mmCIF file of C-alpha atoms and ligand atoms in Angstrom:
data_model
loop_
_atom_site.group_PDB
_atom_site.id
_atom_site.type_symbol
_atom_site.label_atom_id
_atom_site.label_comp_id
_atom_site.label_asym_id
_atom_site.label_seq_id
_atom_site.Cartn_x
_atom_site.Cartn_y
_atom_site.Cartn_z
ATOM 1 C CA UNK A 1 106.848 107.307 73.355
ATOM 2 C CA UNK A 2 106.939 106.029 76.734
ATOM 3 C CA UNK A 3 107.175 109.765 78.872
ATOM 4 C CA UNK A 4 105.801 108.410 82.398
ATOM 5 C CA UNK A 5 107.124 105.355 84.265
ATOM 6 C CA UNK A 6 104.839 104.310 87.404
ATOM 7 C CA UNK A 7 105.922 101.522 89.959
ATOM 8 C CA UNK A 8 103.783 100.748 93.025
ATOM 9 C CA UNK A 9 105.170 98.943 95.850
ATOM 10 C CA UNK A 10 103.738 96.903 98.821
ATOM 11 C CA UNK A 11 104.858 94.193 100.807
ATOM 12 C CA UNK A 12 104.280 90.534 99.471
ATOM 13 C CA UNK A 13 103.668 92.001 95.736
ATOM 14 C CA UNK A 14 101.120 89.634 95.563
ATOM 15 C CA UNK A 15 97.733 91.606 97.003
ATOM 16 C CA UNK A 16 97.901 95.421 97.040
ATOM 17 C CA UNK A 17 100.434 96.464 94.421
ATOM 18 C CA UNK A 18 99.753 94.557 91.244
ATOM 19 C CA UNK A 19 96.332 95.104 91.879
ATOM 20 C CA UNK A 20 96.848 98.810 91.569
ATOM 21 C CA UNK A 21 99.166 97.954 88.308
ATOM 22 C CA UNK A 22 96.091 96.558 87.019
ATOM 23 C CA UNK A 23 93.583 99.315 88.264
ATOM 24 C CA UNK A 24 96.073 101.918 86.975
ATOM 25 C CA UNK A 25 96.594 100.159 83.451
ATOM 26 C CA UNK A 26 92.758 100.247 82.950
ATOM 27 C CA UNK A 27 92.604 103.472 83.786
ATOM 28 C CA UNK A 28 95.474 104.571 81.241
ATOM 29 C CA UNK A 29 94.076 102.261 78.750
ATOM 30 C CA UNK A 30 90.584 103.731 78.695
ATOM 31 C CA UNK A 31 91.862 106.704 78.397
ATOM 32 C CA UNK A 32 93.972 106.391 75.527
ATOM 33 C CA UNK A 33 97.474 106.788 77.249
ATOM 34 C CA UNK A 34 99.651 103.530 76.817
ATOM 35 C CA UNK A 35 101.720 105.032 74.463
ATOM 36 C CA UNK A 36 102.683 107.809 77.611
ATOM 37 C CA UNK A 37 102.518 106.191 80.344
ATOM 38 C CA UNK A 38 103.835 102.881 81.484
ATOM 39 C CA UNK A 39 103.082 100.700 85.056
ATOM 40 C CA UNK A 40 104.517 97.938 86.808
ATOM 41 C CA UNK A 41 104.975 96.700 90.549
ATOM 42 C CA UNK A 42 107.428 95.140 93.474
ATOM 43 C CA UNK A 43 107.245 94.436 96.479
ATOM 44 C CA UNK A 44 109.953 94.663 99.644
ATOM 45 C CA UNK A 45 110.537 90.897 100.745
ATOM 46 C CA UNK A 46 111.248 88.094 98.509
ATOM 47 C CA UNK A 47 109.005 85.556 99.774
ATOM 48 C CA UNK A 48 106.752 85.277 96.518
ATOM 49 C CA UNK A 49 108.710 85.837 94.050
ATOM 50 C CA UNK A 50 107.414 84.573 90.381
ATOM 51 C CA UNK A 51 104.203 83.957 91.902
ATOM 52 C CA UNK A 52 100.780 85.436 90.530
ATOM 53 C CA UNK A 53 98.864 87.552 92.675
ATOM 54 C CA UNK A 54 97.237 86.237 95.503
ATOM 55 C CA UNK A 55 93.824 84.030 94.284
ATOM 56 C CA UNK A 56 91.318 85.994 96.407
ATOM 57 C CA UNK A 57 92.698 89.381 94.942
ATOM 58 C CA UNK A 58 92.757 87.730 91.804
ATOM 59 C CA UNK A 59 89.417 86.832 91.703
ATOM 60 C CA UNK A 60 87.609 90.259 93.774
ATOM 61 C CA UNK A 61 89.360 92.274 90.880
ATOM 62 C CA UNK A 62 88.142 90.479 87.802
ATOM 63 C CA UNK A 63 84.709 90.688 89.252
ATOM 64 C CA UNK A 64 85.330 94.589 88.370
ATOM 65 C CA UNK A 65 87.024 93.922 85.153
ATOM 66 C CA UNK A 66 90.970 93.751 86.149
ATOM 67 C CA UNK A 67 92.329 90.856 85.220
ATOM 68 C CA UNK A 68 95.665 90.328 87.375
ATOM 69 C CA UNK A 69 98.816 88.719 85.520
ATOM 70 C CA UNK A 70 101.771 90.017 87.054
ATOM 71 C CA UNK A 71 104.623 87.973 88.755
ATOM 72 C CA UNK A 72 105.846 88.871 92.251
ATOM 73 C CA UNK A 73 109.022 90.474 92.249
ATOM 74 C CA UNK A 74 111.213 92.154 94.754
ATOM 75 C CA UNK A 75 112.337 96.266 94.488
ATOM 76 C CA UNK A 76 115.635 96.538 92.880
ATOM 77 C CA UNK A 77 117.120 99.585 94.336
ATOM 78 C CA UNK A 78 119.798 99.303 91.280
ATOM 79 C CA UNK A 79 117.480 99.851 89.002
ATOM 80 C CA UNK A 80 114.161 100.866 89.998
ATOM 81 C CA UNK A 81 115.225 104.414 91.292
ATOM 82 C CA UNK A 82 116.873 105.512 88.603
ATOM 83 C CA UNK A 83 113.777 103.797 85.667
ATOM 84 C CA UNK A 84 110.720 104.993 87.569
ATOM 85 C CA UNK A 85 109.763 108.562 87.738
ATOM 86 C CA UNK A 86 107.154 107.769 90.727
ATOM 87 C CA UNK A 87 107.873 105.154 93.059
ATOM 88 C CA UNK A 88 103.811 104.634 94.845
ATOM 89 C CA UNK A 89 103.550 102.871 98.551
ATOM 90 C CA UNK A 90 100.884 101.053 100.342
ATOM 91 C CA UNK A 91 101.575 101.954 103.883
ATOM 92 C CA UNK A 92 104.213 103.634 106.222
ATOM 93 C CA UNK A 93 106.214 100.708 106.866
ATOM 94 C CA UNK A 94 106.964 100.416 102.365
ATOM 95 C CA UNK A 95 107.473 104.315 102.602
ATOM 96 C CA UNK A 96 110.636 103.429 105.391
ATOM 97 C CA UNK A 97 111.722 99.945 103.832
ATOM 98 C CA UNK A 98 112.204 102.226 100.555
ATOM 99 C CA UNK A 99 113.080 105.421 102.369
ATOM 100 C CA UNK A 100 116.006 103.374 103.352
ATOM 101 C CA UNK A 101 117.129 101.799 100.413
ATOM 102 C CA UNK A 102 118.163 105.055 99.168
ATOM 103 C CA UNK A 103 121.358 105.164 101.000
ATOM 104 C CA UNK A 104 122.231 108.752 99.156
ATOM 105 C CA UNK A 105 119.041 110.497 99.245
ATOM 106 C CA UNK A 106 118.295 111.593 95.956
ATOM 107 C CA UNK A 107 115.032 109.630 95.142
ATOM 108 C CA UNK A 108 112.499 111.407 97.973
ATOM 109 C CA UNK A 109 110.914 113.323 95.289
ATOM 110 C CA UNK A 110 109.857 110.265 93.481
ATOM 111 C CA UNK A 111 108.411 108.251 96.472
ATOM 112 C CA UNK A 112 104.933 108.814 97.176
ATOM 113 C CA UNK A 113 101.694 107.358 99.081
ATOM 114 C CA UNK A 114 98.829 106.314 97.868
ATOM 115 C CA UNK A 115 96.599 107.380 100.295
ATOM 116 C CA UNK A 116 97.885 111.044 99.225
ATOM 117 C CA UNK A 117 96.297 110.700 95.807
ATOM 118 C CA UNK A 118 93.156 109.824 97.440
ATOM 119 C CA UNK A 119 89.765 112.204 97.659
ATOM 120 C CA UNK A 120 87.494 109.691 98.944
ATOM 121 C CA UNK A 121 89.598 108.076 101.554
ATOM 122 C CA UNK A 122 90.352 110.009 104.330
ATOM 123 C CA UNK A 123 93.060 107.088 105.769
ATOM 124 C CA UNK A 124 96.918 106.621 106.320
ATOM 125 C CA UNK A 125 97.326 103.353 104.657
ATOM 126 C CA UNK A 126 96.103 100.956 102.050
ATOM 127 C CA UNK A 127 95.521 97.997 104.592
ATOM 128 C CA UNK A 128 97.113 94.998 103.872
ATOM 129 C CA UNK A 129 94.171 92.228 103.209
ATOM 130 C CA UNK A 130 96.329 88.986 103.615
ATOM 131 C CA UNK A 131 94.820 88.636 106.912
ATOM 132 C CA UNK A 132 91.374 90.157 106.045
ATOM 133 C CA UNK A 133 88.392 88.530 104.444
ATOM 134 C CA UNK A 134 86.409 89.285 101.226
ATOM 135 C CA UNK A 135 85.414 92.657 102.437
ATOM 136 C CA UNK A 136 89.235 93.663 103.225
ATOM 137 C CA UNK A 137 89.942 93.023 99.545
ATOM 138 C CA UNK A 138 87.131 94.906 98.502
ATOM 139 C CA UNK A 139 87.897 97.963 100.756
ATOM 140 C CA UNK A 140 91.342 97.661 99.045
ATOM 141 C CA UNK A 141 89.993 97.614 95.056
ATOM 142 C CA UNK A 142 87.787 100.869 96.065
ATOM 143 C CA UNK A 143 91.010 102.628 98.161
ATOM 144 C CA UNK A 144 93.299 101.589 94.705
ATOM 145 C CA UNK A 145 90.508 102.823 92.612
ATOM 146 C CA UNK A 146 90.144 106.221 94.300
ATOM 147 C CA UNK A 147 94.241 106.627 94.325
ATOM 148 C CA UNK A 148 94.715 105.539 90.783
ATOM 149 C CA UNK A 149 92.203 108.121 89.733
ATOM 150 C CA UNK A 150 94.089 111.082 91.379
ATOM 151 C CA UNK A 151 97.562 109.505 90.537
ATOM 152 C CA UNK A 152 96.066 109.358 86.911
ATOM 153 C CA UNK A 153 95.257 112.981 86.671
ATOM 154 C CA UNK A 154 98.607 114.176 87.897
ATOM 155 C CA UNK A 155 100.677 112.288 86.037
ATOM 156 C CA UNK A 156 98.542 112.797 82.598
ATOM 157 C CA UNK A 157 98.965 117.034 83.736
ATOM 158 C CA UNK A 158 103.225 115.862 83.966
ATOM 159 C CA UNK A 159 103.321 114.033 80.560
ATOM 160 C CA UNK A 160 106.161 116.039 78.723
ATOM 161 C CA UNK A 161 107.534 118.065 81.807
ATOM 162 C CA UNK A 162 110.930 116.323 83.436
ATOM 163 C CA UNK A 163 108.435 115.106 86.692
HETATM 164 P P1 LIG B 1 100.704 92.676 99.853
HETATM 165 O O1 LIG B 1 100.111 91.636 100.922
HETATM 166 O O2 LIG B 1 101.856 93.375 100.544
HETATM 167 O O3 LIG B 1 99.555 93.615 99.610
HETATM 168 O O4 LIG B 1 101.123 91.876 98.663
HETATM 169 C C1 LIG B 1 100.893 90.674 101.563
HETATM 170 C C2 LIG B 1 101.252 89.524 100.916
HETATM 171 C C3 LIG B 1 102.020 88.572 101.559
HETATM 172 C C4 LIG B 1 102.419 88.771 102.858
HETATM 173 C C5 LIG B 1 102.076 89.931 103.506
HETATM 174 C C6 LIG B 1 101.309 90.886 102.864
HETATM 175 N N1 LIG B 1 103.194 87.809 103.517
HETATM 176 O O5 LIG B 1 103.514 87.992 104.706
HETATM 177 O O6 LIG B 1 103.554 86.771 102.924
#
């Protein structure tokens, strides 16, 4: 049964975030957890909404075996509060666009950066590679890949307990 509910967030939901969905989902996958642990991602403006990721993300994260098939959607502070038990930003300027949206300030518990699950990236943001070239989106896969792998490990140690 589904125990663990993951969303990560960005910006566009088109570069960053579904790319860790689809990092993270490997990761659960090869280790035997879809049954525990579930993943999905948003993103804080509308503009590309329905679309698939972006086609240079798409294409750097197949080369290491992700293959990205998410639609763009925006955060739904309706729902996704209350359904996700750990809400994972990009950068500063997610953590205060969702920050805000929680006009009663019961969800800070939940939100979390990415960058703090890293041990091999000593940064304070996943960049945002819309602007970048190829090696921006490969500095990106490695950042996601570090996070994922620390975000895996605590959440695996939470499966059963209430966070
Ligand atoms: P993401 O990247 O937040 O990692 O999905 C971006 C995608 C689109 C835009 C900005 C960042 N945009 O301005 O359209």
């Amino acid at each position: 049964m589904i125990n663990k509910k993951i969303l990560f967030v960005c910006l566009g939901n088109i570069c960053r975030s579904p790319a860790a969905e689809g990092i993270m989902a490997s990761v659960i996958k090869k280790n035997e957890m879809e049954e525990f642990i579930m993943v999905d991602s948003a993103g804080t403006i509308p503009y590309h909404r329905g679309e698939l990721p972006d086609q240079r993300m798409r294409s750097h994260a197949l080369k290491r075996g992700y293959s990205l098939t998410h639609r763009s959607r925006m955060f739904d502070p309706e729902k996704d509060f209350d359904f996700f038990d750990y809400i994972v930003v990009m950068d500063g300027q997610n953590y205060t666009d969702i920050i805000s949206l929680d006009k009663r300030k019961v969800y800070k518990d939940k939100i979390f950066k990415m960058i703090d699950f890293c041990s091999e990236h000593r940064i304070k943001a996943v960049p945002d590679p819309y602007y970048l070239g190829s090696e921006g989106f490969e500095e990106v896969l490695d950042i996601l890949e570090d996070g994922c792998s620390g975000l895996f490990n605590k959440v695996k140690d939470n499966i059963g307990l209430r966070t």
